[in-house]
């Protein structure tokens, strides 16, 4: 996405990426965290000048987002979906249900042609399955990156050493 894109960052907590994006010229940033402490931490880290200029920073639940339909060009998700799945503990039916709710909400708030970039480590298969199942029900995602080896046009390759990068486009 370009610097004028509307970008949502779930589970912001102590993640400095939004500060770096803001400082790099991205101006339409919204972020949330399930925990009030995560939003407090983000407020301290970003500083009042950045927070004042952000589109939104709040406490919210990814399973029921407080944003309007088709509000965002992109979502940068780094482990939040893993956390949602793991919050179900040993109850995998509940874990799957909560993760499905969050992915469905992403389908609702991401504009057609927008992307969800997910960095996942603990729950790659569960996250992949949640997007696949949402797509089966709504026909709304096209997977762009599946976490496998990727070769650029100029011959460079990368793999995902510490985490898996999954990317979907909203169709």
PDB file of C-alpha atoms in Angstrom:
ATOM      1  CA  UNK A   1       0.000   0.000   0.000  1.00  0.00           C
ATOM      2  CA  UNK A   2       1.100   3.562  -0.587  1.00  0.00           C
ATOM      3  CA  UNK A   3       1.470   6.166   2.146  1.00  0.00           C
ATOM      4  CA  UNK A   4      -2.095   7.461   1.629  1.00  0.00           C
ATOM      5  CA  UNK A   5      -3.665   4.026   2.177  1.00  0.00           C
ATOM      6  CA  UNK A   6      -5.875   3.433   5.202  1.00  0.00           C
ATOM      7  CA  UNK A   7      -4.112   0.791   7.290  1.00  0.00           C
ATOM      8  CA  UNK A   8      -5.362  -1.132  10.300  1.00  0.00           C
ATOM      9  CA  UNK A   9      -2.948  -2.664  12.791  1.00  0.00           C
ATOM     10  CA  UNK A  10      -4.637  -5.086  15.203  1.00  0.00           C
ATOM     11  CA  UNK A  11      -3.070  -5.939  18.551  1.00  0.00           C
ATOM     12  CA  UNK A  12      -0.737  -2.948  18.606  1.00  0.00           C
ATOM     13  CA  UNK A  13       0.560  -3.302  22.193  1.00  0.00           C
ATOM     14  CA  UNK A  14       4.293  -2.628  22.228  1.00  0.00           C
ATOM     15  CA  UNK A  15       4.785  -3.006  18.463  1.00  0.00           C
ATOM     16  CA  UNK A  16       6.825  -0.096  17.121  1.00  0.00           C
ATOM     17  CA  UNK A  17       5.908  -0.767  13.479  1.00  0.00           C
ATOM     18  CA  UNK A  18       3.131   1.814  13.471  1.00  0.00           C
ATOM     19  CA  UNK A  19       5.499   4.483  14.790  1.00  0.00           C
ATOM     20  CA  UNK A  20       7.976   3.606  12.061  1.00  0.00           C
ATOM     21  CA  UNK A  21       5.238   3.635   9.413  1.00  0.00           C
ATOM     22  CA  UNK A  22       3.974   7.001  10.613  1.00  0.00           C
ATOM     23  CA  UNK A  23       7.501   8.425  10.571  1.00  0.00           C
ATOM     24  CA  UNK A  24       7.929   7.032   7.028  1.00  0.00           C
ATOM     25  CA  UNK A  25       4.946   9.080   5.841  1.00  0.00           C
ATOM     26  CA  UNK A  26       1.953   6.785   6.281  1.00  0.00           C
ATOM     27  CA  UNK A  27      -0.785   9.130   7.458  1.00  0.00           C
ATOM     28  CA  UNK A  28      -3.981   7.069   7.739  1.00  0.00           C
ATOM     29  CA  UNK A  29      -3.155   4.593  10.486  1.00  0.00           C
ATOM     30  CA  UNK A  30      -5.612   2.981  12.871  1.00  0.00           C
ATOM     31  CA  UNK A  31      -4.657   0.522  15.584  1.00  0.00           C
ATOM     32  CA  UNK A  32      -6.292  -1.328  18.412  1.00  0.00           C
ATOM     33  CA  UNK A  33      -5.518  -3.784  21.156  1.00  0.00           C
ATOM     34  CA  UNK A  34      -7.790  -6.045  23.158  1.00  0.00           C
ATOM     35  CA  UNK A  35      -5.993  -5.078  26.356  1.00  0.00           C
ATOM     36  CA  UNK A  36      -6.248  -1.511  27.703  1.00  0.00           C
ATOM     37  CA  UNK A  37      -2.621  -1.881  28.806  1.00  0.00           C
ATOM     38  CA  UNK A  38      -1.621  -2.482  25.181  1.00  0.00           C
ATOM     39  CA  UNK A  39      -3.225   0.787  24.101  1.00  0.00           C
ATOM     40  CA  UNK A  40      -1.579   2.618  27.041  1.00  0.00           C
ATOM     41  CA  UNK A  41       1.796   1.180  26.005  1.00  0.00           C
ATOM     42  CA  UNK A  42       1.221   2.265  22.397  1.00  0.00           C
ATOM     43  CA  UNK A  43       0.241   5.773  23.532  1.00  0.00           C
ATOM     44  CA  UNK A  44       3.507   6.111  25.468  1.00  0.00           C
ATOM     45  CA  UNK A  45       5.611   4.662  22.653  1.00  0.00           C
ATOM     46  CA  UNK A  46       4.105   6.820  19.889  1.00  0.00           C
ATOM     47  CA  UNK A  47       3.999  10.040  21.860  1.00  0.00           C
ATOM     48  CA  UNK A  48       1.166  12.588  21.875  1.00  0.00           C
ATOM     49  CA  UNK A  49       2.183  14.212  18.581  1.00  0.00           C
ATOM     50  CA  UNK A  50       1.798  10.992  16.584  1.00  0.00           C
ATOM     51  CA  UNK A  51      -1.305   9.802  18.457  1.00  0.00           C
ATOM     52  CA  UNK A  52      -3.063  13.102  17.766  1.00  0.00           C
ATOM     53  CA  UNK A  53      -2.466  12.702  14.030  1.00  0.00           C
ATOM     54  CA  UNK A  54      -3.437   9.013  13.818  1.00  0.00           C
ATOM     55  CA  UNK A  55      -6.860   8.120  12.491  1.00  0.00           C
ATOM     56  CA  UNK A  56      -7.627   5.930  15.504  1.00  0.00           C
ATOM     57  CA  UNK A  57      -6.070   4.168  18.506  1.00  0.00           C
ATOM     58  CA  UNK A  58      -8.407   2.310  20.842  1.00  0.00           C
ATOM     59  CA  UNK A  59      -9.286  -0.761  22.846  1.00  0.00           C
ATOM     60  CA  UNK A  60     -11.255  -3.155  20.629  1.00  0.00           C
ATOM     61  CA  UNK A  61     -11.992  -6.819  20.053  1.00  0.00           C
ATOM     62  CA  UNK A  62     -10.934  -8.237  16.671  1.00  0.00           C
ATOM     63  CA  UNK A  63     -13.997 -10.501  16.723  1.00  0.00           C
ATOM     64  CA  UNK A  64     -16.311  -7.472  16.639  1.00  0.00           C
ATOM     65  CA  UNK A  65     -14.519  -4.503  15.099  1.00  0.00           C
ATOM     66  CA  UNK A  66     -15.819  -0.975  15.733  1.00  0.00           C
ATOM     67  CA  UNK A  67     -15.054   0.131  12.171  1.00  0.00           C
ATOM     68  CA  UNK A  68     -17.393   0.583   9.235  1.00  0.00           C
ATOM     69  CA  UNK A  69     -17.638  -1.760   6.293  1.00  0.00           C
ATOM     70  CA  UNK A  70     -14.878  -1.454   3.665  1.00  0.00           C
ATOM     71  CA  UNK A  71     -12.883   1.025   5.780  1.00  0.00           C
ATOM     72  CA  UNK A  72      -9.301  -0.134   5.143  1.00  0.00           C
ATOM     73  CA  UNK A  73      -6.948  -0.641   2.228  1.00  0.00           C
ATOM     74  CA  UNK A  74      -4.680  -2.922   4.236  1.00  0.00           C
ATOM     75  CA  UNK A  75      -4.266  -4.760   7.507  1.00  0.00           C
ATOM     76  CA  UNK A  76      -0.848  -5.499   9.019  1.00  0.00           C
ATOM     77  CA  UNK A  77      -1.425  -8.309  11.489  1.00  0.00           C
ATOM     78  CA  UNK A  78       1.530  -9.609  13.460  1.00  0.00           C
ATOM     79  CA  UNK A  79       0.501 -12.414  15.773  1.00  0.00           C
ATOM     80  CA  UNK A  80      -2.935 -11.132  16.768  1.00  0.00           C
ATOM     81  CA  UNK A  81      -4.713 -13.954  14.959  1.00  0.00           C
ATOM     82  CA  UNK A  82      -2.394 -16.419  16.701  1.00  0.00           C
ATOM     83  CA  UNK A  83      -3.358 -14.888  20.049  1.00  0.00           C
ATOM     84  CA  UNK A  84      -7.061 -15.094  19.262  1.00  0.00           C
ATOM     85  CA  UNK A  85      -6.753 -18.760  18.378  1.00  0.00           C
ATOM     86  CA  UNK A  86      -4.634 -19.567  21.427  1.00  0.00           C
ATOM     87  CA  UNK A  87      -7.057 -17.734  23.743  1.00  0.00           C
ATOM     88  CA  UNK A  88      -9.385 -20.709  23.393  1.00  0.00           C
ATOM     89  CA  UNK A  89      -6.885 -22.818  25.314  1.00  0.00           C
ATOM     90  CA  UNK A  90      -7.519 -26.536  24.995  1.00  0.00           C
ATOM     91  CA  UNK A  91     -10.992 -25.930  23.552  1.00  0.00           C
ATOM     92  CA  UNK A  92     -10.124 -26.037  19.844  1.00  0.00           C
ATOM     93  CA  UNK A  93     -13.777 -25.622  18.812  1.00  0.00           C
ATOM     94  CA  UNK A  94     -13.866 -22.293  20.669  1.00  0.00           C
ATOM     95  CA  UNK A  95     -10.435 -21.350  19.291  1.00  0.00           C
ATOM     96  CA  UNK A  96     -11.576 -22.006  15.731  1.00  0.00           C
ATOM     97  CA  UNK A  97     -14.833 -20.114  16.284  1.00  0.00           C
ATOM     98  CA  UNK A  98     -13.070 -17.015  17.661  1.00  0.00           C
ATOM     99  CA  UNK A  99     -10.481 -17.039  14.890  1.00  0.00           C
ATOM    100  CA  UNK A 100     -13.230 -17.398  12.280  1.00  0.00           C
ATOM    101  CA  UNK A 101     -15.065 -14.422  13.779  1.00  0.00           C
ATOM    102  CA  UNK A 102     -11.914 -12.273  13.525  1.00  0.00           C
ATOM    103  CA  UNK A 103     -11.224 -13.276   9.906  1.00  0.00           C
ATOM    104  CA  UNK A 104     -14.853 -12.596   9.021  1.00  0.00           C
ATOM    105  CA  UNK A 105     -14.529  -9.132  10.538  1.00  0.00           C
ATOM    106  CA  UNK A 106     -11.407  -8.503   8.447  1.00  0.00           C
ATOM    107  CA  UNK A 107     -13.424  -9.459   5.354  1.00  0.00           C
ATOM    108  CA  UNK A 108     -16.020  -6.895   6.380  1.00  0.00           C
ATOM    109  CA  UNK A 109     -13.668  -3.957   6.984  1.00  0.00           C
ATOM    110  CA  UNK A 110     -11.123  -4.466   4.156  1.00  0.00           C
ATOM    111  CA  UNK A 111     -11.933  -2.819   0.841  1.00  0.00           C
ATOM    112  CA  UNK A 112     -12.083  -4.800  -2.376  1.00  0.00           C
ATOM    113  CA  UNK A 113      -8.511  -4.980  -3.668  1.00  0.00           C
ATOM    114  CA  UNK A 114      -7.160  -4.416  -0.155  1.00  0.00           C
ATOM    115  CA  UNK A 115      -4.809  -6.851   1.546  1.00  0.00           C
ATOM    116  CA  UNK A 116      -4.298  -8.597   4.847  1.00  0.00           C
ATOM    117  CA  UNK A 117      -0.633  -9.232   5.601  1.00  0.00           C
ATOM    118  CA  UNK A 118      -0.379 -11.765   8.414  1.00  0.00           C
ATOM    119  CA  UNK A 119       2.830 -12.661  10.216  1.00  0.00           C
ATOM    120  CA  UNK A 120       2.077 -15.853  12.098  1.00  0.00           C
ATOM    121  CA  UNK A 121       4.255 -18.313  13.951  1.00  0.00           C
ATOM    122  CA  UNK A 122       2.312 -20.380  16.453  1.00  0.00           C
ATOM    123  CA  UNK A 123      -0.867 -21.054  14.477  1.00  0.00           C
ATOM    124  CA  UNK A 124      -0.039 -20.995  10.771  1.00  0.00           C
ATOM    125  CA  UNK A 125      -2.367 -23.862   9.879  1.00  0.00           C
ATOM    126  CA  UNK A 126      -5.268 -22.479  11.933  1.00  0.00           C
ATOM    127  CA  UNK A 127      -4.919 -19.004  10.393  1.00  0.00           C
ATOM    128  CA  UNK A 128      -4.713 -20.470   6.891  1.00  0.00           C
ATOM    129  CA  UNK A 129      -7.785 -22.625   7.538  1.00  0.00           C
ATOM    130  CA  UNK A 130      -9.781 -19.671   8.909  1.00  0.00           C
ATOM    131  CA  UNK A 131      -9.152 -17.667   5.718  1.00  0.00           C
ATOM    132  CA  UNK A 132      -9.932 -20.716   3.556  1.00  0.00           C
ATOM    133  CA  UNK A 133     -13.225 -21.310   5.377  1.00  0.00           C
ATOM    134  CA  UNK A 134     -14.188 -17.634   5.213  1.00  0.00           C
ATOM    135  CA  UNK A 135     -13.451 -17.707   1.494  1.00  0.00           C
ATOM    136  CA  UNK A 136     -15.617 -20.800   1.025  1.00  0.00           C
ATOM    137  CA  UNK A 137     -18.549 -19.028   2.721  1.00  0.00           C
ATOM    138  CA  UNK A 138     -18.129 -15.550   1.271  1.00  0.00           C
ATOM    139  CA  UNK A 139     -15.804 -15.886  -1.726  1.00  0.00           C
ATOM    140  CA  UNK A 140     -13.871 -12.854  -0.556  1.00  0.00           C
ATOM    141  CA  UNK A 141     -10.146 -13.736  -0.470  1.00  0.00           C
ATOM    142  CA  UNK A 142      -7.457 -14.517  -3.017  1.00  0.00           C
ATOM    143  CA  UNK A 143      -4.256 -15.742  -1.435  1.00  0.00           C
ATOM    144  CA  UNK A 144      -1.188 -13.892  -2.680  1.00  0.00           C
ATOM    145  CA  UNK A 145       1.498 -15.413  -0.421  1.00  0.00           C
ATOM    146  CA  UNK A 146       1.241 -18.813   1.207  1.00  0.00           C
ATOM    147  CA  UNK A 147       4.316 -18.658   3.418  1.00  0.00           C
ATOM    148  CA  UNK A 148       6.472 -20.653   1.020  1.00  0.00           C
ATOM    149  CA  UNK A 149       9.701 -19.713  -0.668  1.00  0.00           C
ATOM    150  CA  UNK A 150       9.290 -16.555  -2.728  1.00  0.00           C
ATOM    151  CA  UNK A 151      11.506 -15.508  -5.624  1.00  0.00           C
ATOM    152  CA  UNK A 152      11.609 -11.896  -6.753  1.00  0.00           C
ATOM    153  CA  UNK A 153      11.740 -10.906 -10.425  1.00  0.00           C
ATOM    154  CA  UNK A 154      15.469 -10.289 -10.111  1.00  0.00           C
ATOM    155  CA  UNK A 155      16.177 -13.771  -8.736  1.00  0.00           C
ATOM    156  CA  UNK A 156      16.402 -13.201  -4.980  1.00  0.00           C
ATOM    157  CA  UNK A 157      14.642 -15.610  -2.677  1.00  0.00           C
ATOM    158  CA  UNK A 158      13.457 -15.406   0.867  1.00  0.00           C
ATOM    159  CA  UNK A 159      11.976 -17.852   3.276  1.00  0.00           C
ATOM    160  CA  UNK A 160      10.278 -17.303   6.556  1.00  0.00           C
ATOM    161  CA  UNK A 161      12.768 -18.228   9.239  1.00  0.00           C
ATOM    162  CA  UNK A 162      11.069 -17.170  12.469  1.00  0.00           C
ATOM    163  CA  UNK A 163       7.505 -16.764  11.244  1.00  0.00           C
ATOM    164  CA  UNK A 164       5.320 -17.377   8.239  1.00  0.00           C
ATOM    165  CA  UNK A 165       4.072 -14.534   6.087  1.00  0.00           C
ATOM    166  CA  UNK A 166       0.610 -15.057   4.643  1.00  0.00           C
ATOM    167  CA  UNK A 167      -1.077 -12.476   2.424  1.00  0.00           C
ATOM    168  CA  UNK A 168      -4.618 -12.319   1.056  1.00  0.00           C
ATOM    169  CA  UNK A 169      -6.271  -9.846  -1.267  1.00  0.00           C
ATOM    170  CA  UNK A 170      -9.912  -8.939  -0.689  1.00  0.00           C
ATOM    171  CA  UNK A 171     -11.922  -9.747  -3.811  1.00  0.00           C
TER     172      UNK A 171
END
